[in-house]
PDB file of C-alpha atoms in Angstrom:
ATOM      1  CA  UNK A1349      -5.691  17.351  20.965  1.00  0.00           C
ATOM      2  CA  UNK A1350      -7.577  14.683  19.092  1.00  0.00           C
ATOM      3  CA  UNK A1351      -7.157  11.840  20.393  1.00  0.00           C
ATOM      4  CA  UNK A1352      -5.804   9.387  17.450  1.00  0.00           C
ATOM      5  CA  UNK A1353      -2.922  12.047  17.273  1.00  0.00           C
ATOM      6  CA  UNK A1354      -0.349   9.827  19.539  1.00  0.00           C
ATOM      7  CA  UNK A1355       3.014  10.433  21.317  1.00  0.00           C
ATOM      8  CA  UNK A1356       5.181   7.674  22.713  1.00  0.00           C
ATOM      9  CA  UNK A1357       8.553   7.163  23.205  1.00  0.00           C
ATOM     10  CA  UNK A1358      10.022   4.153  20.969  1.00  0.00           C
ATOM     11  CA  UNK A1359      12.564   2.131  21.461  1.00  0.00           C
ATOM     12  CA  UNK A1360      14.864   1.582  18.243  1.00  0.00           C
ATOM     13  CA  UNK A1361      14.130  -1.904  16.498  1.00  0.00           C
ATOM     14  CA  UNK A1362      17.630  -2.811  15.148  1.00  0.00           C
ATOM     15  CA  UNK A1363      18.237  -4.650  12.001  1.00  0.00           C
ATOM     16  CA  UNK A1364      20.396  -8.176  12.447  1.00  0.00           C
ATOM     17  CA  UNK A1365      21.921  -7.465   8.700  1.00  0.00           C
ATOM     18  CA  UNK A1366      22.463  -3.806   9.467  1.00  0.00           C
ATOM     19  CA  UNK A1367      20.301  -0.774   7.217  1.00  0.00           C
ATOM     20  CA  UNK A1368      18.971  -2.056   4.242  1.00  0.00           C
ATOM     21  CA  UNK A1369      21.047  -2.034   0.799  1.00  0.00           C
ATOM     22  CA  UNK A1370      18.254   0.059  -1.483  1.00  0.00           C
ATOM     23  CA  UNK A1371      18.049   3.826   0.058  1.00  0.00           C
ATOM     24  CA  UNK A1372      16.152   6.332  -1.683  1.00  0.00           C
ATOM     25  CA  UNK A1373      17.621   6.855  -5.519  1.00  0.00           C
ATOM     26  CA  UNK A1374      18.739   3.003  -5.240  1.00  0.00           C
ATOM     27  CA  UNK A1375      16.490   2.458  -8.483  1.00  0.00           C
ATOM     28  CA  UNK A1376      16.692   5.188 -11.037  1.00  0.00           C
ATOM     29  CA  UNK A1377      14.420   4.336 -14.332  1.00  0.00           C
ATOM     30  CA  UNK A1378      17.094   4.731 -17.247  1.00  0.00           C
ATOM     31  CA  UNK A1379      15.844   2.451 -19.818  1.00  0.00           C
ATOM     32  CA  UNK A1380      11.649   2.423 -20.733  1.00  0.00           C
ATOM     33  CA  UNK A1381      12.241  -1.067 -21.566  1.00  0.00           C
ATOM     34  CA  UNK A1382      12.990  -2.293 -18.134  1.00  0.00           C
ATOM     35  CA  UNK A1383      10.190  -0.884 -16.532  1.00  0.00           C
ATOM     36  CA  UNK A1384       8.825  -4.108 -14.818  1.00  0.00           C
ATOM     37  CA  UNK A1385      12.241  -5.104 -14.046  1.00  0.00           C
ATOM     38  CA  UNK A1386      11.005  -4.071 -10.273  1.00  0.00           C
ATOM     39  CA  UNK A1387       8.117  -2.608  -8.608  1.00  0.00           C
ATOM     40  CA  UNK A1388       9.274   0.143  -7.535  1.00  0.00           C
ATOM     41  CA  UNK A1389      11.372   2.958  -9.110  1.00  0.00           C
ATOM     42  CA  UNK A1390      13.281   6.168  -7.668  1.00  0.00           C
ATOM     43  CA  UNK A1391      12.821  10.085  -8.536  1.00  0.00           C
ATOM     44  CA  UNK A1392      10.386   9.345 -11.640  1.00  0.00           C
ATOM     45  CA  UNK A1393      10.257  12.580 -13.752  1.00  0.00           C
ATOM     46  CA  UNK A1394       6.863  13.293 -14.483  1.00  0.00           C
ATOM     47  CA  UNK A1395       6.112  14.971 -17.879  1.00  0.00           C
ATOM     48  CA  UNK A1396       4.166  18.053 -18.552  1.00  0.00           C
ATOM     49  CA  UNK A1397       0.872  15.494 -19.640  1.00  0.00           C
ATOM     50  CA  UNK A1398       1.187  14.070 -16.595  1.00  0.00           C
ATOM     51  CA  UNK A1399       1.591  16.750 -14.693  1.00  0.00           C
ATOM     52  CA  UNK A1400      -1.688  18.361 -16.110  1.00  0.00           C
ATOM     53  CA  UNK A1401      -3.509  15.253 -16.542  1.00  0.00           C
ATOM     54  CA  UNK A1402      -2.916  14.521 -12.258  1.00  0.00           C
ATOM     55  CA  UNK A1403      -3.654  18.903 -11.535  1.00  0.00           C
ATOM     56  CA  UNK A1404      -7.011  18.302 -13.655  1.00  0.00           C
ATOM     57  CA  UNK A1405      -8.275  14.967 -12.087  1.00  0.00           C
ATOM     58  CA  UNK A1406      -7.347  16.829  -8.691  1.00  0.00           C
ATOM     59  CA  UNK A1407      -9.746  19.593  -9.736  1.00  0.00           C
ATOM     60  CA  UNK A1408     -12.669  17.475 -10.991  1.00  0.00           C
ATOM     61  CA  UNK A1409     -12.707  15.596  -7.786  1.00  0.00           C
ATOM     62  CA  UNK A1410     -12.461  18.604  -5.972  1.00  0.00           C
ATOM     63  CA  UNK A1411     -15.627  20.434  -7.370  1.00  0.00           C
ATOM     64  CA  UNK A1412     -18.137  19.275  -5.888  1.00  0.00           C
ATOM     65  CA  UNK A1413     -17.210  19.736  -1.976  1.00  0.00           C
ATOM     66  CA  UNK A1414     -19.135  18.598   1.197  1.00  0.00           C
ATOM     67  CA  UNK A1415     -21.527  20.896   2.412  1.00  0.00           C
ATOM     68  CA  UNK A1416     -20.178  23.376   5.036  1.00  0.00           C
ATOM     69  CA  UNK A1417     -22.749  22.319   7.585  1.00  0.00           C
ATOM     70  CA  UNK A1418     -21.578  18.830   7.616  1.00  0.00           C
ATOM     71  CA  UNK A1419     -18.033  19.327   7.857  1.00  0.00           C
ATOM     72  CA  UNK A1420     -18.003  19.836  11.471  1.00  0.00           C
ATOM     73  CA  UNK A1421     -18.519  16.358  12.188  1.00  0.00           C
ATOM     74  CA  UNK A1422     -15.328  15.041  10.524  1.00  0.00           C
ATOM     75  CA  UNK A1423     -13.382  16.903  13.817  1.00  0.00           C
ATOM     76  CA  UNK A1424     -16.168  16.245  15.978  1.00  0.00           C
ATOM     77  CA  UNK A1425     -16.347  13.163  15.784  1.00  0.00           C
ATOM     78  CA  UNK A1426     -12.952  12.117  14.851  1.00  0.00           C
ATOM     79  CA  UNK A1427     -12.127   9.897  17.211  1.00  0.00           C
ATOM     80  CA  UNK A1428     -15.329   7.917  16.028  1.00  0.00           C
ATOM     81  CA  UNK A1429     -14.206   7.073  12.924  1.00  0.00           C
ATOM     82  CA  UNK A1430     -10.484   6.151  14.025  1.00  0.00           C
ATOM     83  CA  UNK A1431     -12.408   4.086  17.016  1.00  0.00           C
ATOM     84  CA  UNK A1432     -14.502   2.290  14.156  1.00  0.00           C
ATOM     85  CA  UNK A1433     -11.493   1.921  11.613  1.00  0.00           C
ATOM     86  CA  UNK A1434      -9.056  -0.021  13.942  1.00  0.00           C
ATOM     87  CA  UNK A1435     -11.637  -2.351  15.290  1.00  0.00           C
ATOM     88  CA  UNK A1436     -12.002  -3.337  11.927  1.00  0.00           C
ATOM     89  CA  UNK A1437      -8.602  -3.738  10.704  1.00  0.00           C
ATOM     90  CA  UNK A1438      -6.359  -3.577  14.027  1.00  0.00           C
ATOM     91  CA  UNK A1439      -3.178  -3.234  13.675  1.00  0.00           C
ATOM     92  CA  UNK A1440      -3.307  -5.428  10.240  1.00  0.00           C
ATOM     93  CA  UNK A1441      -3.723  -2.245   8.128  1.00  0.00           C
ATOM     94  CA  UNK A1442      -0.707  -0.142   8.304  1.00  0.00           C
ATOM     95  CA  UNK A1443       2.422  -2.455   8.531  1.00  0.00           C
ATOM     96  CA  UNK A1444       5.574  -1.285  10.844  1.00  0.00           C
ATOM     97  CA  UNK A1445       7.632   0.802   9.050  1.00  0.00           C
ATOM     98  CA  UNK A1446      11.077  -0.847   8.652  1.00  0.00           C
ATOM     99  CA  UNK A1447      11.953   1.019   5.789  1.00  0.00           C
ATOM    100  CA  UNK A1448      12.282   4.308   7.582  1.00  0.00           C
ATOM    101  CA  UNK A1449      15.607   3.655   8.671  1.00  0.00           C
ATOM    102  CA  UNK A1450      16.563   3.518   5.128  1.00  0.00           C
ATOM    103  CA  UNK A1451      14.782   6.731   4.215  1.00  0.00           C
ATOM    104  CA  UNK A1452      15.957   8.451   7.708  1.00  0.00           C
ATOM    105  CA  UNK A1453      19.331   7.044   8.975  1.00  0.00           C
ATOM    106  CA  UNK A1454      19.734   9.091  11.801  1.00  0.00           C
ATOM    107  CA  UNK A1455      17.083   6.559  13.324  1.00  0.00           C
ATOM    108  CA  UNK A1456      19.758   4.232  13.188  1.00  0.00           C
ATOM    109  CA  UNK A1457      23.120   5.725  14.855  1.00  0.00           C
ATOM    110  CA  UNK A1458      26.363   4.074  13.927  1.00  0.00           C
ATOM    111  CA  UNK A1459      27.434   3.461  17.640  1.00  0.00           C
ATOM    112  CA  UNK A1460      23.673   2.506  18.229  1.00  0.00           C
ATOM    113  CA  UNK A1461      23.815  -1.345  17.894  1.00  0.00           C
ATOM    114  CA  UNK A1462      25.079  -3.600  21.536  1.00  0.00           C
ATOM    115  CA  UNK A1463      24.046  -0.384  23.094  1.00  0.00           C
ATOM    116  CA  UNK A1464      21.512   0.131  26.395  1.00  0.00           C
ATOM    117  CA  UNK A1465      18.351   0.768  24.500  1.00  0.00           C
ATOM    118  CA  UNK A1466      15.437   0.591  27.380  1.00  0.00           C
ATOM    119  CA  UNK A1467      12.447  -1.192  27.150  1.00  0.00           C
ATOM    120  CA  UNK A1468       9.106   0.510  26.731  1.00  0.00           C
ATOM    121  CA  UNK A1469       6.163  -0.338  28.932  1.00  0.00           C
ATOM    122  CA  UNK A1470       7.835  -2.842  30.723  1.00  0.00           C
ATOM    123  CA  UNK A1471       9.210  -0.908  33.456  1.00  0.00           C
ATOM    124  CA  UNK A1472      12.448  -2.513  33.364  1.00  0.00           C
ATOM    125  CA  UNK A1473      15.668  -1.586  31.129  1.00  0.00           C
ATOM    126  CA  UNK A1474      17.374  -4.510  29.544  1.00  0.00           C
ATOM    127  CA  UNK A1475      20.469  -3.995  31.667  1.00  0.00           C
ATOM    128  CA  UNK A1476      18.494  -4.377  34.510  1.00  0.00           C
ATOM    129  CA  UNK A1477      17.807  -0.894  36.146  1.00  0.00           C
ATOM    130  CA  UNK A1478      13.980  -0.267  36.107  1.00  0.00           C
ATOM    131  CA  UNK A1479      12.971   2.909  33.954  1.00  0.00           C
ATOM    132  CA  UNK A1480      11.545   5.772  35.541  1.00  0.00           C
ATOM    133  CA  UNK A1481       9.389   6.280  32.031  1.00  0.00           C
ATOM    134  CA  UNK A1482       9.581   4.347  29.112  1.00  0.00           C
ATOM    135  CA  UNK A1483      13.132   4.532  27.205  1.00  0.00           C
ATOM    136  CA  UNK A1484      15.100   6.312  30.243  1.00  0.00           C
ATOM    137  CA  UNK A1485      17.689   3.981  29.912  1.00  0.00           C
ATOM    138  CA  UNK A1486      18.247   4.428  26.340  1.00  0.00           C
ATOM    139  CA  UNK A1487      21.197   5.042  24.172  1.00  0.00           C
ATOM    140  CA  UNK A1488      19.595   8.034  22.107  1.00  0.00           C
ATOM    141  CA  UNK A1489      15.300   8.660  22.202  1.00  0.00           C
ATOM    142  CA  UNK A1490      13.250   8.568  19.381  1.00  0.00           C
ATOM    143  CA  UNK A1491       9.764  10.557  19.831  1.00  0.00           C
ATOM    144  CA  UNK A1492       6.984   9.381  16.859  1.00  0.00           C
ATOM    145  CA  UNK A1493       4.070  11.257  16.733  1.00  0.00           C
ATOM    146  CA  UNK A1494       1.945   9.234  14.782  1.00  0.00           C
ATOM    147  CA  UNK A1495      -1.953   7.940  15.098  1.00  0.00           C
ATOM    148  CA  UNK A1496      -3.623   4.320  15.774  1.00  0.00           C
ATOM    149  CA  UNK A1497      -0.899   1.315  16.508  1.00  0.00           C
ATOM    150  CA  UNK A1498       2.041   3.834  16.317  1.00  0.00           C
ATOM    151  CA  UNK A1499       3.370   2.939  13.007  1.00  0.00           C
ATOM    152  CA  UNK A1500       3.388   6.102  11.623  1.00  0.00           C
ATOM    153  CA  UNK A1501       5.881   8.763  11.730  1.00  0.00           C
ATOM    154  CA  UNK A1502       3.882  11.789  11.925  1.00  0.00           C
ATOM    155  CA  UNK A1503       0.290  13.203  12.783  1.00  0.00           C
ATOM    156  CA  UNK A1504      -2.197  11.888   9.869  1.00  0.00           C
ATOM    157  CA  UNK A1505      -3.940  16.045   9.153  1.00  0.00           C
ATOM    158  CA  UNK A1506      -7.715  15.352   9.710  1.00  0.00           C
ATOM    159  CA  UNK A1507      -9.323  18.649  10.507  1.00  0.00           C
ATOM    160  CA  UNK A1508     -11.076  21.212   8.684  1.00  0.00           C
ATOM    161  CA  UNK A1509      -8.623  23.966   9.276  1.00  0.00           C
ATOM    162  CA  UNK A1510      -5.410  21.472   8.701  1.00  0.00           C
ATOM    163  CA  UNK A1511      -3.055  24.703   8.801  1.00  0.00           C
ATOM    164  CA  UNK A1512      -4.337  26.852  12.097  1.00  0.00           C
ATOM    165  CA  UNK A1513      -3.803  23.082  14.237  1.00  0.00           C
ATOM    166  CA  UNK A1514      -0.806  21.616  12.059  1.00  0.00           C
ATOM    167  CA  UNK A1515       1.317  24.808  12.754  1.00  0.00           C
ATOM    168  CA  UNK A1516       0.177  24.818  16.417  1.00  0.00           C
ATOM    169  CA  UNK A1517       1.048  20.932  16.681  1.00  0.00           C
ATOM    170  CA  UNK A1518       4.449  21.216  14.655  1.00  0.00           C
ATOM    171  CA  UNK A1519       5.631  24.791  17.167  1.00  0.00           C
ATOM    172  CA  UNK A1520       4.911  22.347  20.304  1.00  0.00           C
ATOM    173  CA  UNK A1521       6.633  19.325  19.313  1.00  0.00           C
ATOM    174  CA  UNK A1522       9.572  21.969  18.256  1.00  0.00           C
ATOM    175  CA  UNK A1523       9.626  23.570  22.105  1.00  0.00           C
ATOM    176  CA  UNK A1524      10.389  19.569  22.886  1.00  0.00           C
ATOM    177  CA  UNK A1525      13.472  19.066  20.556  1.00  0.00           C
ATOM    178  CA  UNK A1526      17.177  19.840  22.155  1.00  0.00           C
ATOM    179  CA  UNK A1527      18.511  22.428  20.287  1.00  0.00           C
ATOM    180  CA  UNK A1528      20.020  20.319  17.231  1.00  0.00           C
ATOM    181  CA  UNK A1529      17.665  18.057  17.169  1.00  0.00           C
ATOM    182  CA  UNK A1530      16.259  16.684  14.286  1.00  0.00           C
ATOM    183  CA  UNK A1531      12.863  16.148  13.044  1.00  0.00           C
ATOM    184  CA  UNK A1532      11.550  13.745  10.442  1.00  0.00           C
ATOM    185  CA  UNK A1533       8.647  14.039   8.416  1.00  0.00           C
ATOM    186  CA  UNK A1534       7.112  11.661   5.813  1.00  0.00           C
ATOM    187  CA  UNK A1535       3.246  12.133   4.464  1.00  0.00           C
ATOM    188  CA  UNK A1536       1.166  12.438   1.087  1.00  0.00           C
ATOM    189  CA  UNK A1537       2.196  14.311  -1.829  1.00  0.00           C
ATOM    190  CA  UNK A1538       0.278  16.715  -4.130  1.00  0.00           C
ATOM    191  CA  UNK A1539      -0.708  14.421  -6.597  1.00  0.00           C
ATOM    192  CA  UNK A1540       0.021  11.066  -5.292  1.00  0.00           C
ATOM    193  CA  UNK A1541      -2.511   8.248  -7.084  1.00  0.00           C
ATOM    194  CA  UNK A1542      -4.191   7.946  -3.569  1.00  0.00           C
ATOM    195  CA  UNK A1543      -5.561  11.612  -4.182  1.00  0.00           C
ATOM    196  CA  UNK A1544      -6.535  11.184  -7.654  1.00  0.00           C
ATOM    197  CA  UNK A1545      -8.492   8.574  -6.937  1.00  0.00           C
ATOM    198  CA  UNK A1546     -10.920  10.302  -4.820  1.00  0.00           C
ATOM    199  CA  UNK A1547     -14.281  10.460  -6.156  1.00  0.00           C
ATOM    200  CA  UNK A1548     -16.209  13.918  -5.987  1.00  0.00           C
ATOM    201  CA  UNK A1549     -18.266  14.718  -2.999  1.00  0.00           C
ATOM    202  CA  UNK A1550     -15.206  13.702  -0.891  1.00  0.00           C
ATOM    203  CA  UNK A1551     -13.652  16.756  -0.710  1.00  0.00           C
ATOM    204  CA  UNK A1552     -13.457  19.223   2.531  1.00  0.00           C
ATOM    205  CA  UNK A1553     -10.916  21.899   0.846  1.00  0.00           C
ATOM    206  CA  UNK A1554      -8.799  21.980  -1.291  1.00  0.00           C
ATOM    207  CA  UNK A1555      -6.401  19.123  -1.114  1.00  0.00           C
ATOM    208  CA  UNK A1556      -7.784  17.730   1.914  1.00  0.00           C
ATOM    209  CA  UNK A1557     -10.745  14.826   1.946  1.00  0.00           C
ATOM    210  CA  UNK A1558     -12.353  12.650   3.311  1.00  0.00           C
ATOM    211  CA  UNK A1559     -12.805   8.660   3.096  1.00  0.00           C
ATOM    212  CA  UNK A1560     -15.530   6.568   2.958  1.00  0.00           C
ATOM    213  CA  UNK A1561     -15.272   5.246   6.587  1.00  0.00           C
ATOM    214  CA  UNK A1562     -14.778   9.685   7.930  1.00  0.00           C
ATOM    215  CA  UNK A1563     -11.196   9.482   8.104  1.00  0.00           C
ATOM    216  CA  UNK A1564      -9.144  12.178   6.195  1.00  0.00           C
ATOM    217  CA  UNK A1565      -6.107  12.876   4.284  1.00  0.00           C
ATOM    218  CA  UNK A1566      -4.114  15.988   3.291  1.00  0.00           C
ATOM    219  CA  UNK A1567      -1.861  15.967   0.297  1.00  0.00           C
ATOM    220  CA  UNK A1568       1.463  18.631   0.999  1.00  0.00           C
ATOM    221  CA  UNK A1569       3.445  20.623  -1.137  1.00  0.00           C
ATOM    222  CA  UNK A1570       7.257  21.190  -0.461  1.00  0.00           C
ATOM    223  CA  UNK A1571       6.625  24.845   0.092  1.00  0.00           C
ATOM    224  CA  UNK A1572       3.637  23.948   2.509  1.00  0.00           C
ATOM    225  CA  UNK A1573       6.188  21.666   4.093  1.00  0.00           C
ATOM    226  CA  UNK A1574       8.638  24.229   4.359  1.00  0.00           C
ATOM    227  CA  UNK A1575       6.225  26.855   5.630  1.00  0.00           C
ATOM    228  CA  UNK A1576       5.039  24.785   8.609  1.00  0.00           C
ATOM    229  CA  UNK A1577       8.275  23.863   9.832  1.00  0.00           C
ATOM    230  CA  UNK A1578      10.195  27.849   9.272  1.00  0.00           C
ATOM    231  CA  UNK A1579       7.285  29.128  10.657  1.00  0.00           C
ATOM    232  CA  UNK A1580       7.885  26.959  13.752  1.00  0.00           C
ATOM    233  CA  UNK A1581      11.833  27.940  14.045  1.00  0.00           C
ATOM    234  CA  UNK A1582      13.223  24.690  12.375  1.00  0.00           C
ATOM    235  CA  UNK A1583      15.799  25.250   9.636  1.00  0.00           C
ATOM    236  CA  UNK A1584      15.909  22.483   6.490  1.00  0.00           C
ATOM    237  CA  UNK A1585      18.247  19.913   6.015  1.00  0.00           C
ATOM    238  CA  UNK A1586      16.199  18.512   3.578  1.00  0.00           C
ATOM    239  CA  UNK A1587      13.006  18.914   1.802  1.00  0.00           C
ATOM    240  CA  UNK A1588      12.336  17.077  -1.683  1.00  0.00           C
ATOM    241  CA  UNK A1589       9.297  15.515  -3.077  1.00  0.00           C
ATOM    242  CA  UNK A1590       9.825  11.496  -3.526  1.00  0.00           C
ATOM    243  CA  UNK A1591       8.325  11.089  -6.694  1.00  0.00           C
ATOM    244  CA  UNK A1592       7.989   7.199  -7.050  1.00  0.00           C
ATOM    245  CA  UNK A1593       6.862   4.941 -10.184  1.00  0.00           C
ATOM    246  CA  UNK A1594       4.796   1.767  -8.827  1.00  0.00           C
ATOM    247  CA  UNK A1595       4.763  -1.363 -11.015  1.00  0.00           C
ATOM    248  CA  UNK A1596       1.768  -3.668 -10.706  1.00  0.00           C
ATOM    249  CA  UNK A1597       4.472  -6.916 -12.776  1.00  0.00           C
ATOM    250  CA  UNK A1598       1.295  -9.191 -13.041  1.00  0.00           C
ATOM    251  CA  UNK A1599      -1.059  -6.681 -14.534  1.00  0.00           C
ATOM    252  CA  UNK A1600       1.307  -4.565 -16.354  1.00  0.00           C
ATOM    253  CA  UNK A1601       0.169  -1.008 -14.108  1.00  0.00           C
ATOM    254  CA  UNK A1602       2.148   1.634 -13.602  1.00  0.00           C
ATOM    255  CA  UNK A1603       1.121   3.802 -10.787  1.00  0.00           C
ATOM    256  CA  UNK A1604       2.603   7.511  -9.724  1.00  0.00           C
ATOM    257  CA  UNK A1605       3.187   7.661  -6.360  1.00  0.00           C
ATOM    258  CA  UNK A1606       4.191  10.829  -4.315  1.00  0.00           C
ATOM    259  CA  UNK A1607       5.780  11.416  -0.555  1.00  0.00           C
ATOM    260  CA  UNK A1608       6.668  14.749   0.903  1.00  0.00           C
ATOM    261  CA  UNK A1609       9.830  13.194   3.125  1.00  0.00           C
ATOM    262  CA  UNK A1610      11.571  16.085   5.031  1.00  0.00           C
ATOM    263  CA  UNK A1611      14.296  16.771   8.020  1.00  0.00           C
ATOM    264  CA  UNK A1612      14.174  19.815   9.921  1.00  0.00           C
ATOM    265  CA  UNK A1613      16.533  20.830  12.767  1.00  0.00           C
ATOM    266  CA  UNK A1614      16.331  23.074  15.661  1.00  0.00           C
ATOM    267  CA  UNK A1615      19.068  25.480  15.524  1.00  0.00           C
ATOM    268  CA  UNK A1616      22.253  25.029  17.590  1.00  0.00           C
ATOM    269  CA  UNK A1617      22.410  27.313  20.865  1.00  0.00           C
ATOM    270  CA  UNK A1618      25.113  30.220  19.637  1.00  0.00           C
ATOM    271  CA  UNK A1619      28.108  29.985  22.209  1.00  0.00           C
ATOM    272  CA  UNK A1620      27.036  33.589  23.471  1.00  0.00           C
ATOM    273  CA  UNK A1621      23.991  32.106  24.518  1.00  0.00           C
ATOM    274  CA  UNK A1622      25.524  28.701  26.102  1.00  0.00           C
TER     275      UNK A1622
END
């Protein structure tokens, strides 16, 4: 396993002032004329000139792809490139992720808060029993598999064959879930503006590239979603697209932005089975 793909038991950071007040669909878009009312808005509806304008930019960057010889070395060397990028930025790049406990509220129980939560790393719970391994102590576990500071919620796809691996990681963190447990997964978007943006000579395959400093990025569908997660014997709770409308206020922008944000549970044990 490459080694900027991370696992690590994390203790629940709890809000003072509870979850926050602006979950997804918070902001719907009604009126054009309030567009840079916020910077941000909910479940944007793209039209069909959009739609075709994003598919076509997606294919012109896509063209002109990096030869087969060199594509080796973006696995290879992987862990190069992650090595380089965070002593660069640190952990100044990606910023914690508070809002995921507005986007995935099981993260946040109801009975959770004044609870025994463990400590991680410091081999000591807060109620004063040491822990065995990180979190033993804790009210509920939370497992991220994420890359660099562990900020991240899921396994950033940087290989050349991002299906053959992604199924293989997504069927082993499945064998670790109890039965009706829940798995969370947020990541790129066909489309987003991050993928459009590319320029050509970036591209592996098709929908997956490559950044100037060798990192990569793969941009989902919902049906890829799905796929990966069936395939691995989840069933869906929930699979949508966030579609998102970004609003630069100052320079007048407006940006399309897309997530793939899913929930997947393994199935309950059937009482002839118990």
């Amino acid at each position: 396993m490459r080694r900027f793909v991370k696992l690590a038991v994390c203790a629940v950071r709890l809000y003072s002032g509870g979850r926050p007040p602006v979950p997804l669909g918070g902001r719907i878009l009604t009126d054009p004329d309030d567009i840079f009312q916020h910077n941000m808005w909910d479940h944007v509806q793209w039209t069909e000139e959009e739609r075709e304008k994003a598919q076509q930019k997606a294919e012109e960057n896509s063209k002109e792809k990096i030869p087969v010889e060199e594509q080796s070395k973006y696995d290879r060397e992987a862990h190069k490139y992650w090595d380089r990028f965070y002593e660069m930025h640190q952990s100044k790049f990606f910023r914690n992720r508070n809002w995921l406990f507005t986007e995935f509220p099981e993260l946040l129980p109801p009975d959770a808060a004044g609870t025994c939560t463990g400590s991680l790393g410091t081999g000591s719970g807060p109620c004063g029993e040491p822990d065995t391994f990180p979190g033993q102590h804790a009210a509920f576990r939370i497992l991220e598999v994420g890359c660099g500071v562990g900020n991240s919620v899921f396994p950033i796809i940087s290989t050349i064959s991002c299906s053959r691996r992604a199924q293989g990681v997504l069927k082993s963190l499945a064998g670790q879930l109890k039965h009706g447990g829940i798995m969370l997964f947020r990541d790129y978007g066909r489309y987003d503006l991050s993928q459009l943006r590319f320029k050509k000579g970036q591209c592996l395959s098709e929908n997956f590239y490559t950044r100037q400093d060798g990192t990569c990025v793969y941009f989902f569908t919902k049906d890829e979603v799905h796929q990966l997660f069936s395939n691995a014997g989840l069933e869906e709770l929930q699979n949508l697209e966030d579609r998102r409308l970004q609003v630069n206020r100052g320079k007048k922008v407006v940006m399309h932005r897309v997530w793939m944000q899913s929930k997947y549970r393994k199935p309950y044990l059937s009482p002839a089975s118990v």
